[in-house]
Amino acid sequence: MKGKTLIDKIWDRHEVRKLDDGSSVLYIDRHYIHEVTSPQAFEGLDRRGLAVWRPDRMVATMDHNVSTSIDPEIRRSTQSNSQMLRLAENCSRSGIRLFGTGDPRNGIVHVIGPELGLTLPGMTVVCGDSHTATHGALGAVAFGIGTSEVEMVMATQCLIQRRPLTFRIRVDAALNSGVTPKDLILYILSKLGTRAGTGYFIEFSGEAIRNMSMEGRMTICNMAIEMGARSGLITPDEITYSYLQNRDFAPTKEAWENALEFWKSLASDPDAQFDREASFDASLVPPMITWGTNPGMAIPIDATIPDVNDTALRYMDFRAGENLLGKKVDYVFVGSCTNGRIEDLRAFAEMVRGHQKAPGVTAWIVPGSARVRKEAVEEGIGQILSDAGFELSEPGCSACLAMNEDKVPPGSYCVSTSNRNFEGRQGHGARTLLAGPLVAAAAAVTGKVTDPRCFQNVKIQ
Amino acid sequence: MPFQPFHTLTSRIVPLRIDHIDTDRIIPARFLTSVESSGYEKFLFHDWRFHPDGSPNASFILNQPKGQGKILLAGRNFGCGSSREHAAWALFQYGFRVVISSGFADIFRTNALNIGLLPIEVEDQELDSLFETAASAPQIQWTVDLLAQMLIPEKSDALVNSQMAMPMEIRFDINAFRKRCLLDGIDLIDYLVLLKPEIEQFEHKLATWEE
Ligand code: SF4
């Protein structure tokens, strides 16, 4: 018998029944909800006269349009947002645990799930948000769903899903210094494009992934969706277990031991067949940046813009053959479920320490969760930032999708550690350059697109 | 949301020849602040449809006479990006019942099927030829026959008399289960609710530490 992939192993464990066309009724272990994509699902349930069936398997947070300002006035004015009020109401009448604004466990859903030990290896995890792929970093089958499906899971804890095709991406060797996991995933995207993953779940493996922290792995899996994949995932290992141990909702004592034993069986068999494979050499990856309007339009930071897409060039007001280095930057955004974790803030702080924010730059440094913010303050990152002229915001999605007060004005350039550079994503007419936290730091203190590898030599005004 | 069964539909094709239309283009995030499930048609393709001052952009297809119809013909790779079902709602509430592309993002496809909006995937060359026909003979009506899985152009006299080649019929694939649901107007939630006893039994098999 042929070996099985990790994806298939988890899928098989959760298949309640198979339908004649081969799709599965799939049981869902963990269902996260937030304020934007859940109200219509609750309303739908009401219309059917149904209730939330397994509220204990659900967790809610407010993240997409919460204010991330540290000004209490601004925060108060958005707390009355009808979606947030509705979420609080819906959670309290359905018995769903909610981490609302101000709660020390509040934050972006894909940051708090792993951080609180609510996502565990071997689970099936869904949320009405495409970046649910992030949770795959823990060795879970985790994917985004639409609001009708949110309603389905609320009603029956199940979904009807086609079994995904499997795609293994192996990354050998090690990343060079000055290069982050974000650069690696942008590099892979630039090579494979934004359609390569359609219909697949991607298993990331290889030495570079094995040696990566959980934070880095989450950055990688987070952006699997930008390749068109339904999700990404990584085999759980010692790094996963030690990340999870003693987290708020992680199993303890005997349950922990049992869980560990199970988690250790979670790996693709050596003879497992994947539907598609690709491999990369991490040592070839430079710091990356995007020049266009989809995440696949990424280049090494010192390369020239290719002549491939007029519409994107026009929107960005760039020309083919140009170099991005030295281009003026108006905004810098560090945050989101891609790069809003403690490691990202550490990397950013390390780079800006002893420098000053460039005068023309507006910077939003937005922790992914209240806990990340607390850790950052306790570690002294808050101090380093304020010495350098930056301010640590309150947690939330913020400028990643510009639903709160953080919007990039038309025509302005923003170096952003988030995941999408679509037209208008960060505000109407906003021009987004996606990059990792080090490139963001170099831009924030120089006011220009700057290669973080030569950063020490850059003259700062 | 339960929906009307889908059998056949005849309409003109509205061509929107842009590749990689993402969900932020279909409906920008700033219009997702409502808790309602209707009213999203106003925001469909908002930043293409309207100038920054709110006036309609006459150069955008939906603001032109030839932009009327129930079948949207879009460029390659439609619906990538966010999981927002609002994108499918906006298209449906605007009046579209079918979207044709040579590729759909997985979540968009599922969202569309769940509300009764039919995503039809064709080959790249077929897509190109549909765009050509839509440009040269915009008045042609097409029939979408779900049971037969066919896209059929009307036999128009104007075309027969002209020098133009008749456009070809196109066969498309669709998942058998989804096809049955659309034809019969079966809603997946109703279906799953019937399985609850079986699901409950299944839950007993889950490991105790997972509870
Ligand atoms: S940070 Fe951005 S991508 Fe992540 S959940 Fe929030 S809006 Fe979505």
Coordinates of N, CA, C and O in Angstrom, one line a residue, chain A residues 13-17 19-21 23 25 27 29 36-37 39-40 43 47-48 50 53-54 57 65 81-83 86 120-121 128-130 144-149 151-152 155-160 162 194-195 198-200 225 228-230 251 255 258-259 262-263 294 401 403 420 422-425 428, chain B residues 1-2 20 22-25 28-37 40 47-48 50-52 76-77 80-86 89 102-107 109-111 114-115 124 175-178 180 187-193 195-200 202-203 205-211:
Chain A
R13 N -8.9 11.2 9.3 CA -9.4 11.1 10.7 C -10.7 11.9 10.9 O -11.4 11.8 11.9
H14 N -10.9 12.9 10.0 CA -12.1 13.8 10.2 C -13.2 13.6 9.2 O -14.1 14.4 9.1
E15 N -13.1 12.5 8.4 CA -14.1 12.3 7.3 C -15.3 11.5 7.9 O -15.1 10.4 8.3
V16 N -16.4 12.2 8.1 CA -17.6 11.6 8.7 C -18.2 10.6 7.7 O -18.6 9.5 8.0
R17 N -18.2 11.1 6.4 CA -18.7 10.2 5.3 C -18.2 10.7 4.0 O -17.9 11.9 3.9
L19 N -19.1 11.3 0.0 CA -20.2 11.3 -0.9 C -19.9 10.7 -2.2 O -18.7 10.4 -2.5
D20 N -20.9 10.4 -3.0 CA -20.6 9.6 -4.3 C -19.7 10.3 -5.2 O -19.0 9.7 -6.0
D21 N -19.6 11.6 -5.2 CA -18.7 12.3 -6.1 C -17.3 12.4 -5.5 O -16.4 13.0 -6.1
S23 N -16.4 13.8 -2.7 CA -16.1 14.8 -1.6 C -16.5 14.3 -0.3 O -17.2 13.2 -0.1
V25 N -17.8 14.7 3.9 CA -18.4 15.5 5.0 C -17.3 15.5 6.1 O -16.9 14.5 6.6
Y27 N -15.4 16.8 9.5 CA -15.7 17.3 10.8 C -14.6 18.3 11.2 O -13.5 18.2 10.9
D29 N -12.7 20.6 14.0 CA -12.4 20.6 15.5 C -12.5 22.1 16.0 O -12.9 22.3 17.2
V36 N -16.5 40.5 11.0 CA -16.9 40.9 9.6 C -17.7 39.8 8.9 O -18.7 40.1 8.2
T37 N -17.3 38.5 9.0 CA -17.9 37.5 8.2 C -18.9 36.6 9.0 O -19.3 35.6 8.5
P39 N -21.8 37.9 11.1 CA -23.2 38.3 11.4 C -24.3 37.7 10.5 O -25.3 37.2 11.0
Q40 N -24.0 37.6 9.2 CA -25.0 37.0 8.3 C -25.2 35.5 8.5 O -26.2 34.9 8.3
E43 N -27.5 35.2 11.5 CA -28.8 35.6 11.0 C -29.4 34.4 10.2 O -30.6 34.1 10.4
R47 N -32.9 32.4 10.9 CA -34.0 32.2 10.0 C -34.4 30.8 9.8 O -35.5 30.5 9.5
R48 N -33.4 29.9 10.0 CA -33.8 28.5 9.9 C -34.3 27.9 11.2 O -34.6 26.7 11.3
L50 N -32.4 27.4 13.8 CA -31.3 26.6 14.4 C -30.5 27.3 15.4 O -30.5 28.6 15.3
W53 N -24.5 24.7 17.3 CA -24.6 23.3 17.8 C -23.5 23.0 18.8 O -23.7 22.3 19.8
R54 N -22.2 23.4 18.5 CA -21.1 23.1 19.4 C -20.3 24.3 19.8 O -19.2 24.5 19.3
R57 N -16.6 24.5 20.6 CA -15.6 24.4 19.6 C -15.3 25.7 18.9 O -14.5 25.7 17.9
N65 N -11.9 45.4 12.1 CA -12.1 46.8 12.1 C -12.0 47.5 13.5 O -12.4 48.6 13.6
N81 N -19.1 50.3 16.7 CA -19.3 49.7 15.4 C -20.4 48.6 15.5 O -20.3 47.7 16.3
S82 N -21.3 48.6 14.6 CA -22.4 47.7 14.7 C -22.0 46.2 14.6 O -22.6 45.4 15.2
Q83 N -20.9 46.0 13.8 CA -20.5 44.6 13.7 C -20.0 44.1 15.0 O -20.2 42.9 15.4
R86 N -22.8 43.5 17.4 CA -23.5 42.3 17.0 C -22.8 41.0 17.4 O -23.4 40.1 17.8
L120 N -4.1 23.1 17.5 CA -3.2 22.0 17.8 C -2.9 21.2 16.6 O -3.7 21.1 15.7
P121 N -1.8 20.5 16.6 CA -1.4 19.6 15.5 C -2.6 18.6 15.3 O -3.2 18.1 16.2
G128 N -13.8 32.2 8.8 CA -14.3 32.9 7.6 C -13.3 34.0 7.3 O -13.5 35.2 7.4
D129 N -12.1 33.5 6.9 CA -11.0 34.4 6.6 C -9.9 33.5 5.9 O -9.6 32.5 6.3
S130 N -9.5 34.0 4.7 CA -8.6 33.2 3.9 C -7.3 32.9 4.5 O -6.7 31.8 4.2
G144 N -9.6 28.7 5.0 CA -10.6 29.8 5.0 C -11.9 29.4 4.4 O -11.9 28.6 3.4
I145 N -13.0 29.9 4.9 CA -14.3 29.5 4.3 C -15.2 30.8 4.2 O -14.9 31.8 4.8
G146 N -16.2 30.7 3.4 CA -17.2 31.8 3.2 C -18.2 31.8 4.3 O -18.3 30.9 5.1
T147 N -19.1 32.8 4.3 CA -20.1 33.0 5.3 C -21.1 31.8 5.3 O -21.6 31.4 6.4
S148 N -21.5 31.3 4.1 CA -22.5 30.2 4.1 C -21.9 29.0 4.8 O -22.6 28.2 5.5
E149 N -20.6 28.8 4.6 CA -19.9 27.7 5.3 C -19.7 27.9 6.8 O -19.8 27.0 7.6
E151 N -21.9 29.3 8.5 CA -23.2 28.9 9.0 C -23.3 27.4 9.1 O -23.9 26.8 10.0
M152 N -22.8 26.7 8.0 CA -22.8 25.3 8.0 C -22.1 24.7 9.2 O -22.6 23.8 9.9
A155 N -24.0 25.2 12.4 CA -25.2 24.3 12.5 C -24.8 22.9 12.7 O -25.6 22.2 13.4
T156 N -23.7 22.4 12.1 CA -23.5 20.9 12.2 C -22.0 20.5 12.5 O -21.7 19.4 12.5
Q157 N -21.2 21.5 12.7 CA -19.7 21.3 13.0 C -19.1 20.6 11.8 O -18.0 20.0 11.9
C158 N -19.7 20.6 10.6 CA -19.2 19.9 9.5 C -19.2 20.8 8.2 O -20.0 21.7 8.2
L159 N -18.4 20.4 7.2 CA -18.4 21.0 5.9 C -18.4 20.0 4.9 O -17.9 18.8 5.1
I160 N -18.9 20.3 3.7 CA -18.8 19.4 2.6 C -17.6 19.9 1.7 O -17.6 21.1 1.3
R162 N -14.2 19.0 -1.1 CA -13.5 18.1 -1.9 C -12.1 17.9 -1.3 O -11.5 18.8 -0.8
T194 N 0.8 33.3 -8.8 CA -0.4 33.3 -7.9 C -1.4 32.2 -8.2 O -2.5 32.2 -7.6
R195 N -1.2 31.4 -9.2 CA -2.2 30.4 -9.6 C -1.7 29.0 -9.3 O -2.4 28.0 -9.4
T198 N -3.7 26.5 -6.9 CA -5.1 26.4 -7.0 C -5.5 24.9 -6.9 O -5.0 24.1 -7.7
G199 N -6.4 24.6 -5.9 CA -6.9 23.2 -5.8 C -6.0 22.4 -4.8 O -6.3 21.3 -4.4
Y200 N -4.8 22.9 -4.4 CA -3.9 22.2 -3.6 C -3.8 22.6 -2.1 O -4.1 23.8 -1.8
I225 N -2.0 30.9 0.7 CA -3.2 31.3 0.1 C -2.9 32.2 -1.1 O -3.7 32.3 -2.1
G228 N -2.8 30.8 -4.4 CA -4.0 30.2 -4.8 C -4.4 29.0 -4.1 O -5.4 28.4 -4.3
A229 N -3.5 28.5 -3.2 CA -3.7 27.2 -2.5 C -4.8 27.4 -1.4 O -5.0 28.6 -0.9
R230 N -5.5 26.3 -1.1 CA -6.5 26.4 0.0 C -5.8 26.6 1.3 O -6.3 27.2 2.3
P251 N -3.3 21.2 26.0 CA -3.6 20.1 27.0 C -2.5 20.1 28.0 O -1.4 20.5 27.7
A255 N -3.1 14.4 29.4 CA -3.7 14.7 28.1 C -2.5 15.2 27.2 O -2.5 14.9 26.0
N258 N -0.6 12.2 26.0 CA -1.4 11.5 25.0 C -1.3 12.2 23.7 O -1.2 11.7 22.6
A259 N -1.5 13.5 23.8 CA -1.5 14.4 22.6 C -0.1 14.2 21.9 O 0.0 14.0 20.7
F262 N 0.3 11.2 19.9 CA -0.4 11.3 18.6 C 0.3 12.2 17.7 O 0.4 11.9 16.5
W263 N 0.7 13.3 18.1 CA 1.3 14.3 17.2 C 2.5 13.7 16.6 O 2.9 14.1 15.4
N294 N -0.1 42.2 -7.3 CA -0.4 40.9 -6.7 C 0.9 40.4 -6.1 O 2.0 40.8 -6.5
L401 N -5.9 45.8 5.8 CA -7.1 45.9 4.9 C -7.8 47.2 5.1 O -8.9 47.4 4.5
M403 N -9.7 48.8 7.2 CA -11.1 48.9 7.6 C -11.2 49.9 8.8 O -12.3 50.4 9.1
R420 N -1.1 41.3 1.1 CA -1.7 41.6 -0.2 C -1.4 43.0 -0.6 O -1.6 44.0 0.2
F422 N -3.0 44.2 -3.5 CA -4.0 44.4 -4.5 C -4.3 45.9 -4.5 O -4.2 46.6 -3.5
E423 N -4.8 46.4 -5.7 CA -5.2 47.7 -5.8 C -6.2 48.1 -4.7 O -7.2 47.3 -4.6
G424 N -6.0 49.2 -4.1 CA -7.0 49.6 -3.1 C -7.0 48.9 -1.8 O -7.8 49.2 -0.9
R425 N -6.2 47.8 -1.6 CA -6.2 47.0 -0.4 C -6.0 47.8 0.8 O -6.6 47.7 1.9
H428 N -8.1 53.4 -0.8 CA -8.4 53.7 -2.2 C -7.2 54.4 -2.8 O -6.7 55.4 -2.3
Chain B
M1 N -27.7 30.5 2.7 CA -29.0 31.0 2.2 C -29.6 30.0 1.2 O -28.9 29.7 0.2
P2 N -30.8 29.6 1.4 CA -31.4 28.7 0.5 C -31.6 29.4 -0.9 O -31.8 30.6 -0.8
H20 N -7.0 38.1 -13.2 CA -6.7 38.2 -11.8 C -7.6 39.2 -11.0 O -7.1 40.0 -10.2
D22 N -9.4 40.3 -8.2 CA -9.4 39.8 -6.8 C -10.6 40.3 -6.1 O -11.3 41.2 -6.5
T23 N -10.9 39.8 -4.9 CA -12.1 40.1 -4.2 C -12.1 41.6 -3.7 O -13.1 42.1 -3.5
D24 N -10.9 42.1 -3.5 CA -10.8 43.6 -3.1 C -11.3 44.4 -4.3 O -11.8 45.6 -4.1
R25 N -11.2 44.0 -5.5 CA -11.7 44.7 -6.7 C -13.2 44.5 -6.8 O -14.0 45.4 -7.2
P28 N -14.5 46.3 -2.3 CA -13.4 46.8 -1.4 C -13.8 46.6 0.0 O -15.0 46.7 0.4
A29 N -12.8 46.3 0.9 CA -13.1 46.0 2.3 C -13.9 47.1 3.0 O -14.7 46.8 3.9
R30 N -13.8 48.3 2.6 CA -14.5 49.4 3.3 C -16.0 49.3 3.2 O -16.7 49.9 4.0
F31 N -16.5 48.4 2.3 CA -17.9 48.3 2.2 C -18.4 47.0 2.9 O -19.5 46.5 2.7
L32 N -17.6 46.4 3.8 CA -17.9 45.2 4.5 C -18.4 45.5 5.9 O -18.3 44.6 6.7
T33 N -18.7 46.7 6.2 CA -19.0 47.0 7.6 C -20.4 46.7 8.0 O -20.8 46.9 9.2
S34 N -21.2 46.2 7.1 CA -22.6 46.0 7.5 C -22.9 44.6 8.1 O -22.1 43.7 7.9
V35 N -23.9 44.5 8.9 CA -24.3 43.2 9.4 C -25.4 42.6 8.6 O -26.0 41.6 8.9
E36 N -25.8 43.3 7.5 CA -27.0 42.9 6.7 C -26.5 41.9 5.6 O -25.3 41.8 5.3
S37 N -27.4 41.1 5.1 CA -27.0 40.2 4.0 C -27.5 40.7 2.6 O -27.3 40.1 1.6
Y40 N -25.5 44.7 -1.3 CA -24.1 44.7 -1.7 C -23.9 45.1 -3.2 O -22.8 45.4 -3.6
D47 N -14.7 50.6 -7.2 CA -13.7 51.6 -7.6 C -13.4 51.7 -9.1 O -12.7 52.5 -9.6
W48 N -14.0 50.7 -9.8 CA -14.0 50.8 -11.3 C -15.2 51.5 -11.8 O -15.2 52.2 -12.8
F50 N -17.2 53.7 -10.3 CA -17.4 55.1 -9.9 C -16.1 55.9 -9.8 O -15.1 55.3 -9.5
H51 N -16.2 57.1 -10.2 CA -15.1 58.0 -10.0 C -15.0 58.3 -8.5 O -15.9 58.2 -7.7
P52 N -13.8 58.8 -8.0 CA -13.7 59.2 -6.6 C -14.8 60.1 -6.1 O -15.1 60.0 -4.9
R76 N -8.8 35.7 -16.8 CA -8.3 34.5 -16.1 C -8.2 34.7 -14.6 O -8.0 35.8 -14.1
N77 N -8.3 33.6 -13.9 CA -8.1 33.6 -12.4 C -8.9 34.6 -11.7 O -8.5 35.6 -11.2
C80 N -9.6 35.7 -6.7 CA -8.5 35.3 -5.7 C -8.6 36.4 -4.6 O -9.2 37.4 -4.7
G81 N -7.9 36.1 -3.5 CA -7.9 37.0 -2.4 C -8.7 36.5 -1.2 O -8.7 35.3 -0.9
S82 N -9.4 37.5 -0.6 CA -10.1 37.2 0.6 C -11.2 36.2 0.5 O -11.7 36.0 -0.6
S83 N -11.6 35.7 1.6 CA -12.7 34.7 1.6 C -14.1 35.3 1.6 O -15.1 34.6 1.6
R84 N -14.2 36.6 1.6 CA -15.4 37.4 1.7 C -16.5 36.9 0.8 O -16.4 37.0 -0.4
E85 N -17.6 36.3 1.3 CA -18.7 35.9 0.5 C -19.4 37.1 -0.1 O -20.2 37.0 -1.0
H86 N -19.1 38.2 0.5 CA -19.7 39.5 0.0 C -19.4 39.7 -1.5 O -20.2 40.3 -2.2
W89 N -22.0 37.7 -3.1 CA -23.3 38.4 -2.9 C -23.5 39.6 -3.8 O -24.5 39.8 -4.4
S102 N -11.4 31.3 -16.9 CA -10.6 30.1 -17.1 C -10.0 29.6 -15.8 O -9.2 28.7 -15.8
G103 N -10.4 30.2 -14.7 CA -10.0 29.7 -13.4 C -10.6 30.5 -12.3 O -10.8 31.7 -12.4
F104 N -11.0 29.8 -11.2 CA -11.5 30.5 -10.1 C -10.7 30.1 -8.8 O -10.3 29.0 -8.7
A105 N -10.6 31.1 -7.9 CA -10.0 30.8 -6.6 C -11.0 29.8 -5.9 O -12.2 30.0 -6.0
D106 N -10.4 28.9 -5.2 CA -11.2 27.8 -4.6 C -12.3 28.4 -3.7 O -13.4 27.9 -3.8
I107 N -12.0 29.3 -2.8 CA -13.0 29.8 -1.9 C -14.1 30.6 -2.6 O -15.3 30.4 -2.3
R109 N -15.2 30.0 -5.6 CA -16.0 29.1 -6.3 C -17.0 28.5 -5.3 O -18.2 28.4 -5.6
T110 N -16.5 28.1 -4.2 CA -17.4 27.5 -3.2 C -18.5 28.5 -2.7 O -19.7 28.1 -2.6
N111 N -18.0 29.7 -2.4 CA -19.0 30.7 -2.0 C -20.1 30.9 -3.0 O -21.3 31.0 -2.7
N114 N -22.5 28.1 -3.2 CA -23.4 28.1 -2.0 C -24.5 29.0 -2.0 O -25.5 28.9 -1.3
I115 N -24.5 30.0 -2.9 CA -25.6 31.0 -3.0 C -26.3 30.9 -4.3 O -27.2 31.6 -4.6
D124 N -8.4 28.3 -21.4 CA -7.9 29.7 -21.8 C -8.3 30.1 -23.2 O -8.7 31.2 -23.4
N175 N -18.7 19.8 -10.7 CA -18.8 18.7 -9.7 C -20.2 18.1 -9.7 O -21.2 18.9 -9.6
A176 N -20.3 16.8 -9.7 CA -21.6 16.1 -9.8 C -22.5 16.5 -8.7 O -23.7 16.7 -8.8
F177 N -22.0 16.5 -7.5 CA -22.8 16.8 -6.3 C -23.3 18.2 -6.3 O -24.5 18.5 -6.1
R178 N -22.4 19.1 -6.7 CA -22.8 20.5 -6.8 C -23.8 20.7 -7.8 O -24.7 21.6 -7.7
R180 N -26.1 18.6 -8.8 CA -27.4 18.2 -8.4 C -28.0 19.2 -7.4 O -29.2 19.5 -7.4
D187 N -30.0 22.8 -0.5 CA -29.1 23.7 0.3 C -28.3 22.7 1.2 O -28.8 21.8 1.8
L188 N -27.0 23.0 1.3 CA -26.1 22.1 2.0 C -26.4 22.0 3.5 O -26.1 21.0 4.1
I189 N -26.9 23.1 4.0 CA -27.1 23.1 5.5 C -28.3 22.1 5.8 O -28.2 21.3 6.7
D190 N -29.3 22.2 5.0 CA -30.4 21.3 5.2 C -29.9 19.8 5.1 O -30.3 19.0 5.9
Y191 N -29.0 19.6 4.1 CA -28.5 18.3 3.9 C -27.7 17.8 5.1 O -27.9 16.7 5.6
L192 N -26.8 18.7 5.6 CA -26.0 18.3 6.8 C -26.8 18.2 8.1 O -26.5 17.3 8.9
V193 N -27.8 19.0 8.2 CA -28.6 18.9 9.4 C -29.2 17.4 9.5 O -29.3 16.9 10.6
L195 N -27.8 14.8 8.7 CA -26.7 13.9 9.1 C -26.3 14.0 10.6 O -25.4 13.3 11.0
K196 N -27.0 14.9 11.3 CA -26.5 15.1 12.7 C -26.3 13.9 13.5 O -25.4 13.8 14.3
P197 N -27.3 12.9 13.5 CA -27.1 11.7 14.3 C -25.7 11.0 14.0 O -25.0 10.6 14.9
E198 N -25.5 10.9 12.7 CA -24.2 10.3 12.3 C -23.0 11.1 12.7 O -22.0 10.6 13.1
I199 N -23.1 12.4 12.7 CA -22.0 13.3 13.1 C -21.8 13.1 14.6 O -20.7 13.0 15.1
E200 N -22.9 13.0 15.4 CA -22.8 12.8 16.8 C -22.0 11.5 17.1 O -21.1 11.5 18.0
F202 N -19.9 10.1 15.3 CA -18.5 10.3 14.8 C -17.7 11.0 16.0 O -16.6 10.7 16.2
E203 N -18.4 11.9 16.6 CA -17.7 12.7 17.7 C -17.2 11.8 18.8 O -16.2 12.1 19.4
K205 N -15.8 9.1 18.5 CA -14.5 8.5 18.2 C -13.3 9.4 18.4 O -12.2 9.0 18.4
L206 N -13.6 10.7 18.5 CA -12.5 11.6 18.7 C -11.7 11.4 20.0 O -12.4 11.0 21.0
A207 N -10.5 11.5 20.0 CA -9.7 11.3 21.2 C -10.1 12.2 22.3 O -10.5 13.4 22.1
T208 N -10.0 11.8 23.6 CA -10.6 12.5 24.7 C -9.8 13.9 24.9 O -10.4 14.9 25.2
W209 N -8.5 13.9 24.6 CA -7.8 15.1 24.9 C -8.2 16.2 23.9 O -8.0 17.4 24.0
E210 N -8.9 15.8 22.8 CA -9.3 16.7 21.8 C -10.6 17.4 22.2 O -11.0 18.3 21.6
E211 N -11.3 16.9 23.2 CA -12.6 17.5 23.6 C -12.4 18.9 24.1 O -11.5 19.2 24.8

